[in-house]
């Protein structure tokens, strides 16, 4: 007896996040792809609302299905979450968070380009900032600055061969999620220490890709590829410079509490 009637109990609703997120687009694809999700809808709201709904369900041991991803602190805060298997591979396997630069940045601002190209860290690094912010209530920006101070070894690899500059302007675009607030804050701090005048603007995913490809922004460290942001990337890929992964091992999917007796998206019933 796997599939119970979670469909009825949940009124065939998946608890989602912001309409502009890559995971929202991907989940609409999953709903089309899986017979077991026939008739389900994705309720879009915000990450904060999703986490609140998840917390309430867990407190009451009620079923819930959310759109979830790593790195994120929800897996640490609620230690009983699992990804549903995705046999159709709609959400893909692990993916990268990549850095993209505008065409021409290498010629215009070679030291910025070099630093951005050398920026890379791990899931654990990023999570340490997110968890600490979550635990202490301190802003991610503040924790990120401290992280830079405490991790000279890593930072010195990123700045290897990068010359100090005198107020060169750098415009980074990013997304509003904690993961990208962490990476952008760390990058901004390191670049500021090298003498750059850094602006970070959080925008919708679509605007991240439009502004880097259009040259309005210099770069982003917020591209989840090859999958989560595939549609956005596909449109602009010939007009951006891909600097490769700044983090490997990111993941997205449908997430449920472990007490639900299903393991796969296919275990749901229409
Ligand atoms: N996320 C977190 C974003 C990117 C970072 C997975 C919610 C998304 O576009 O879906």
Tab-separated table of C-alpha atoms and ligand atoms in Angstrom:
chain	number	residue	atom	x	y	z
A	1	UNK	CA	0.000	0.000	0.000
A	2	UNK	CA	2.099	2.824	-1.131
A	3	UNK	CA	0.129	5.600	-2.526
A	4	UNK	CA	-2.610	6.295	0.045
A	5	UNK	CA	-4.706	9.175	-1.144
A	6	UNK	CA	-2.361	12.018	-0.580
A	7	UNK	CA	-3.842	13.561	-3.709
A	8	UNK	CA	-7.210	14.029	-2.050
A	9	UNK	CA	-5.728	14.996	1.293
A	10	UNK	CA	-3.593	17.674	-0.335
A	11	UNK	CA	-6.297	18.732	-2.743
A	12	UNK	CA	-3.804	17.852	-5.480
A	13	UNK	CA	-1.643	20.807	-4.542
A	14	UNK	CA	2.138	21.084	-4.501
A	15	UNK	CA	3.391	23.916	-2.294
A	16	UNK	CA	5.710	26.007	-4.461
A	17	UNK	CA	7.761	29.184	-4.270
A	18	UNK	CA	8.144	32.346	-6.368
A	19	UNK	CA	6.637	32.367	-9.891
A	20	UNK	CA	9.975	33.551	-11.331
A	21	UNK	CA	12.061	30.652	-10.014
A	22	UNK	CA	13.598	27.987	-12.219
A	23	UNK	CA	12.165	25.283	-9.979
A	24	UNK	CA	8.672	26.654	-10.656
A	25	UNK	CA	9.121	26.258	-14.406
A	26	UNK	CA	10.613	22.780	-13.916
A	27	UNK	CA	7.718	21.693	-11.689
A	28	UNK	CA	5.182	22.764	-14.315
A	29	UNK	CA	7.097	20.458	-16.680
A	30	UNK	CA	6.936	17.619	-14.127
A	31	UNK	CA	3.172	18.052	-13.844
A	32	UNK	CA	2.905	17.629	-17.615
A	33	UNK	CA	5.328	14.726	-17.722
A	34	UNK	CA	3.992	12.450	-14.963
A	35	UNK	CA	0.629	10.688	-15.221
A	36	UNK	CA	0.696	10.527	-11.421
A	37	UNK	CA	0.617	14.357	-11.326
A	38	UNK	CA	-2.291	14.611	-13.709
A	39	UNK	CA	-4.731	17.124	-12.208
A	40	UNK	CA	-2.253	18.457	-9.635
A	41	UNK	CA	-1.491	22.146	-9.426
A	42	UNK	CA	1.542	24.029	-8.222
A	43	UNK	CA	0.607	26.699	-5.738
A	44	UNK	CA	3.064	29.552	-6.233
A	45	UNK	CA	3.796	31.987	-3.448
A	46	UNK	CA	7.162	32.687	-1.867
A	47	UNK	CA	10.007	30.746	-0.301
A	48	UNK	CA	9.089	32.130	3.130
A	49	UNK	CA	5.465	31.010	2.737
A	50	UNK	CA	6.574	27.572	1.525
A	51	UNK	CA	8.819	27.098	4.563
A	52	UNK	CA	6.042	28.226	6.906
A	53	UNK	CA	3.528	25.805	5.363
A	54	UNK	CA	6.122	23.033	5.547
A	55	UNK	CA	6.809	23.745	9.205
A	56	UNK	CA	3.114	23.706	10.087
A	57	UNK	CA	2.603	20.385	8.290
A	58	UNK	CA	5.589	18.800	10.037
A	59	UNK	CA	4.443	20.033	13.439
A	60	UNK	CA	1.091	18.327	12.811
A	61	UNK	CA	2.578	15.265	11.064
A	62	UNK	CA	0.453	16.052	8.054
A	63	UNK	CA	1.371	15.269	4.461
A	64	UNK	CA	2.853	18.001	2.301
A	65	UNK	CA	4.758	18.170	-0.972
A	66	UNK	CA	7.014	21.154	-1.579
A	67	UNK	CA	9.405	22.257	-4.279
A	68	UNK	CA	12.766	21.957	-2.560
A	69	UNK	CA	16.473	22.391	-3.260
A	70	UNK	CA	20.001	22.162	-1.886
A	71	UNK	CA	21.910	24.054	-0.679
A	72	UNK	CA	19.206	25.229	1.732
A	73	UNK	CA	18.865	25.202	5.504
A	74	UNK	CA	15.456	23.459	5.515
A	75	UNK	CA	17.227	20.075	5.430
A	76	UNK	CA	19.100	20.983	8.608
A	77	UNK	CA	16.165	22.582	10.393
A	78	UNK	CA	13.761	19.735	9.594
A	79	UNK	CA	15.851	16.580	9.814
A	80	UNK	CA	13.121	14.390	8.325
A	81	UNK	CA	12.880	15.504	4.692
A	82	UNK	CA	13.425	13.386	1.579
A	83	UNK	CA	13.443	13.995	-2.174
A	84	UNK	CA	10.905	11.966	-4.125
A	85	UNK	CA	12.546	9.807	-6.815
A	86	UNK	CA	12.172	11.270	-10.254
A	87	UNK	CA	12.338	8.330	-12.698
A	88	UNK	CA	11.550	10.570	-15.679
A	89	UNK	CA	14.553	12.696	-14.741
A	90	UNK	CA	12.658	15.989	-15.047
A	91	UNK	CA	14.618	17.579	-12.208
A	92	UNK	CA	17.934	16.070	-13.315
A	93	UNK	CA	20.721	14.887	-11.107
A	94	UNK	CA	23.136	17.101	-9.248
A	95	UNK	CA	23.921	20.303	-11.025
A	96	UNK	CA	26.268	23.269	-10.901
A	97	UNK	CA	25.890	26.832	-9.866
A	98	UNK	CA	27.838	28.648	-12.577
A	99	UNK	CA	29.333	32.066	-13.009
A	100	UNK	CA	28.423	33.906	-16.220
A	101	UNK	CA	30.041	37.109	-17.464
A	102	UNK	CA	29.017	39.565	-20.136
A	103	UNK	CA	30.809	39.515	-23.468
A	104	UNK	CA	33.733	41.937	-23.348
A	105	UNK	CA	34.266	41.875	-19.590
A	106	UNK	CA	37.619	40.115	-19.981
A	107	UNK	CA	38.969	42.978	-22.123
A	108	UNK	CA	37.340	45.813	-20.178
A	109	UNK	CA	38.018	44.662	-16.625
A	110	UNK	CA	40.576	41.827	-16.748
A	111	UNK	CA	41.170	41.696	-12.998
A	112	UNK	CA	37.472	41.398	-12.250
A	113	UNK	CA	37.160	38.710	-14.907
A	114	UNK	CA	40.074	36.762	-13.440
A	115	UNK	CA	38.672	36.877	-9.928
A	116	UNK	CA	35.191	35.847	-11.046
A	117	UNK	CA	36.710	33.025	-13.083
A	118	UNK	CA	38.675	31.760	-10.063
A	119	UNK	CA	35.761	31.943	-7.624
A	120	UNK	CA	34.686	28.475	-6.493
A	121	UNK	CA	33.633	26.933	-3.207
A	122	UNK	CA	31.708	23.961	-1.837
A	123	UNK	CA	28.165	23.173	-0.747
A	124	UNK	CA	29.496	23.017	2.837
A	125	UNK	CA	31.028	26.494	2.548
A	126	UNK	CA	27.801	28.010	1.290
A	127	UNK	CA	25.685	26.129	3.826
A	128	UNK	CA	27.860	27.235	6.736
A	129	UNK	CA	26.865	30.830	5.983
A	130	UNK	CA	23.183	30.011	5.453
A	131	UNK	CA	22.940	27.912	8.631
A	132	UNK	CA	24.670	30.483	10.765
A	133	UNK	CA	22.399	33.215	9.515
A	134	UNK	CA	19.392	31.005	10.163
A	135	UNK	CA	20.605	30.117	13.685
A	136	UNK	CA	21.623	33.574	14.807
A	137	UNK	CA	19.161	35.745	12.915
A	138	UNK	CA	22.145	37.775	11.724
A	139	UNK	CA	22.032	39.035	8.138
A	140	UNK	CA	23.728	36.837	5.512
A	141	UNK	CA	25.801	39.803	4.435
A	142	UNK	CA	27.382	40.138	7.885
A	143	UNK	CA	28.103	36.403	8.192
A	144	UNK	CA	29.551	36.341	4.668
A	145	UNK	CA	32.060	39.068	5.570
A	146	UNK	CA	33.139	37.036	8.589
A	147	UNK	CA	33.439	33.933	6.402
A	148	UNK	CA	35.828	35.790	4.094
A	149	UNK	CA	37.959	36.772	7.077
A	150	UNK	CA	37.991	33.193	8.396
A	151	UNK	CA	38.803	31.539	5.055
A	152	UNK	CA	41.923	33.289	3.824
A	153	UNK	CA	43.230	30.147	2.109
A	154	UNK	CA	40.269	29.791	-0.192
A	155	UNK	CA	40.003	33.498	-0.809
A	156	UNK	CA	43.686	33.754	-1.722
A	157	UNK	CA	43.154	31.142	-4.467
A	158	UNK	CA	40.408	33.290	-5.931
A	159	UNK	CA	42.546	36.420	-5.884
A	160	UNK	CA	45.710	34.714	-7.133
A	161	UNK	CA	47.220	36.929	-9.833
A	162	UNK	CA	44.456	39.541	-9.460
A	163	UNK	CA	45.907	43.055	-9.172
A	164	UNK	CA	44.413	45.659	-6.855
A	165	UNK	CA	42.303	48.252	-8.633
A	166	UNK	CA	41.171	51.715	-7.699
A	167	UNK	CA	37.410	51.901	-7.644
A	168	UNK	CA	36.614	49.976	-10.844
A	169	UNK	CA	32.827	49.600	-10.939
A	170	UNK	CA	31.415	46.078	-10.970
A	171	UNK	CA	27.718	45.296	-11.348
A	172	UNK	CA	26.707	41.817	-10.219
A	173	UNK	CA	23.185	40.509	-10.630
A	174	UNK	CA	21.846	37.779	-8.423
A	175	UNK	CA	18.615	36.157	-7.251
A	176	UNK	CA	16.892	36.730	-3.895
A	177	UNK	CA	17.412	33.227	-2.396
A	178	UNK	CA	19.703	32.691	0.595
A	179	UNK	CA	22.100	30.562	-1.463
A	180	UNK	CA	22.719	33.399	-3.886
A	181	UNK	CA	22.711	36.048	-1.189
A	182	UNK	CA	25.579	34.091	0.367
A	183	UNK	CA	27.634	33.732	-2.829
A	184	UNK	CA	27.077	37.329	-3.914
A	185	UNK	CA	27.911	38.718	-0.482
A	186	UNK	CA	31.136	36.723	-0.345
A	187	UNK	CA	32.141	37.774	-3.852
A	188	UNK	CA	31.252	41.410	-3.185
A	189	UNK	CA	33.378	41.420	-0.030
A	190	UNK	CA	36.405	39.865	-1.737
A	191	UNK	CA	36.112	42.212	-4.732
A	192	UNK	CA	35.710	45.228	-2.461
A	193	UNK	CA	38.916	44.268	-0.660
A	194	UNK	CA	40.701	44.285	-4.045
A	195	UNK	CA	39.504	47.843	-4.645
A	196	UNK	CA	36.425	47.271	-6.785
A	197	UNK	CA	33.308	49.340	-6.302
A	198	UNK	CA	30.725	46.522	-6.256
A	199	UNK	CA	26.961	46.699	-6.668
A	200	UNK	CA	24.849	43.559	-6.204
A	201	UNK	CA	21.295	43.702	-7.533
A	202	UNK	CA	18.875	40.856	-6.707
A	203	UNK	CA	16.400	40.323	-9.551
A	204	UNK	CA	14.177	37.625	-11.066
A	205	UNK	CA	15.973	34.750	-12.752
A	206	UNK	CA	14.853	35.981	-16.184
A	207	UNK	CA	16.383	39.395	-15.531
A	208	UNK	CA	19.692	37.834	-14.414
A	209	UNK	CA	20.091	36.248	-17.835
A	210	UNK	CA	18.776	39.263	-19.779
A	211	UNK	CA	21.019	41.754	-18.027
A	212	UNK	CA	24.254	39.774	-18.347
A	213	UNK	CA	23.606	38.920	-22.005
A	214	UNK	CA	22.543	42.495	-22.738
A	215	UNK	CA	25.636	43.924	-21.056
A	216	UNK	CA	23.716	45.869	-18.383
A	217	UNK	CA	25.380	43.752	-15.704
A	218	UNK	CA	28.972	42.514	-15.648
A	219	UNK	CA	28.375	39.065	-14.236
A	220	UNK	CA	26.320	36.701	-12.105
A	221	UNK	CA	27.279	33.808	-9.823
A	222	UNK	CA	23.666	32.599	-9.647
A	223	UNK	CA	23.122	30.378	-12.730
A	224	UNK	CA	21.819	26.902	-11.796
A	225	UNK	CA	22.731	24.703	-14.794
A	226	UNK	CA	22.369	22.562	-16.810
A	227	UNK	CA	18.787	22.216	-15.651
A	228	UNK	CA	17.055	24.617	-13.296
A	229	UNK	CA	17.727	27.663	-15.474
A	230	UNK	CA	17.938	25.813	-18.800
A	231	UNK	CA	15.139	27.739	-20.506
A	232	UNK	CA	16.566	31.104	-19.500
A	233	UNK	CA	20.119	30.101	-20.487
A	234	UNK	CA	19.099	28.633	-23.831
A	235	UNK	CA	17.838	32.027	-25.011
A	236	UNK	CA	21.096	33.859	-24.298
A	237	UNK	CA	23.865	31.276	-24.353
A	238	UNK	CA	25.633	32.756	-27.392
A	239	UNK	CA	25.726	36.177	-25.742
A	240	UNK	CA	27.303	35.319	-22.384
A	241	UNK	CA	30.672	33.937	-21.304
A	242	UNK	CA	30.380	30.803	-19.153
A	243	UNK	CA	33.082	30.814	-16.477
A	244	UNK	CA	32.129	27.356	-15.254
A	245	UNK	CA	30.935	26.061	-11.910
A	246	UNK	CA	31.503	28.079	-8.759
A	247	UNK	CA	29.801	25.241	-6.824
A	248	UNK	CA	28.984	21.633	-7.708
A	249	UNK	CA	26.399	19.376	-6.072
A	250	UNK	CA	23.306	21.602	-6.107
A	251	UNK	CA	19.960	19.840	-6.483
A	252	UNK	CA	16.243	20.522	-6.942
A	253	UNK	CA	13.142	18.335	-6.758
A	254	UNK	CA	9.915	17.517	-4.963
A	255	UNK	CA	10.487	17.151	-1.229
A	256	UNK	CA	8.279	15.502	1.415
A	257	UNK	CA	8.572	14.556	5.094
A	258	UNK	CA	9.942	11.049	5.659
A	259	UNK	CA	6.754	9.962	7.461
A	260	UNK	CA	4.897	10.003	4.136
A	261	UNK	CA	4.789	6.445	2.777
A	262	UNK	CA	5.829	7.299	-0.770
A	263	UNK	CA	9.283	7.361	-2.337
A	264	UNK	CA	8.698	8.386	-5.920
A	265	UNK	CA	6.724	10.966	-7.851
A	266	UNK	CA	5.163	7.965	-9.547
A	267	UNK	CA	3.693	6.832	-6.201
A	268	UNK	CA	1.312	9.776	-6.238
A	269	UNK	CA	-2.117	9.278	-7.635
A	270	UNK	CA	-3.910	11.508	-10.029
B	1	LIG	N1	16.255	28.015	-6.325
B	1	LIG	C1	17.350	28.517	-5.490
B	1	LIG	C2	16.314	28.945	-7.479
B	1	LIG	C3	17.742	29.169	-7.747
B	1	LIG	C4	18.320	29.180	-6.383
B	1	LIG	C5	16.512	26.622	-6.669
B	1	LIG	C6	14.994	28.191	-5.603
B	1	LIG	C7	15.458	28.638	-8.711
B	1	LIG	O1	15.588	29.350	-9.703
B	1	LIG	O2	14.631	27.732	-8.669
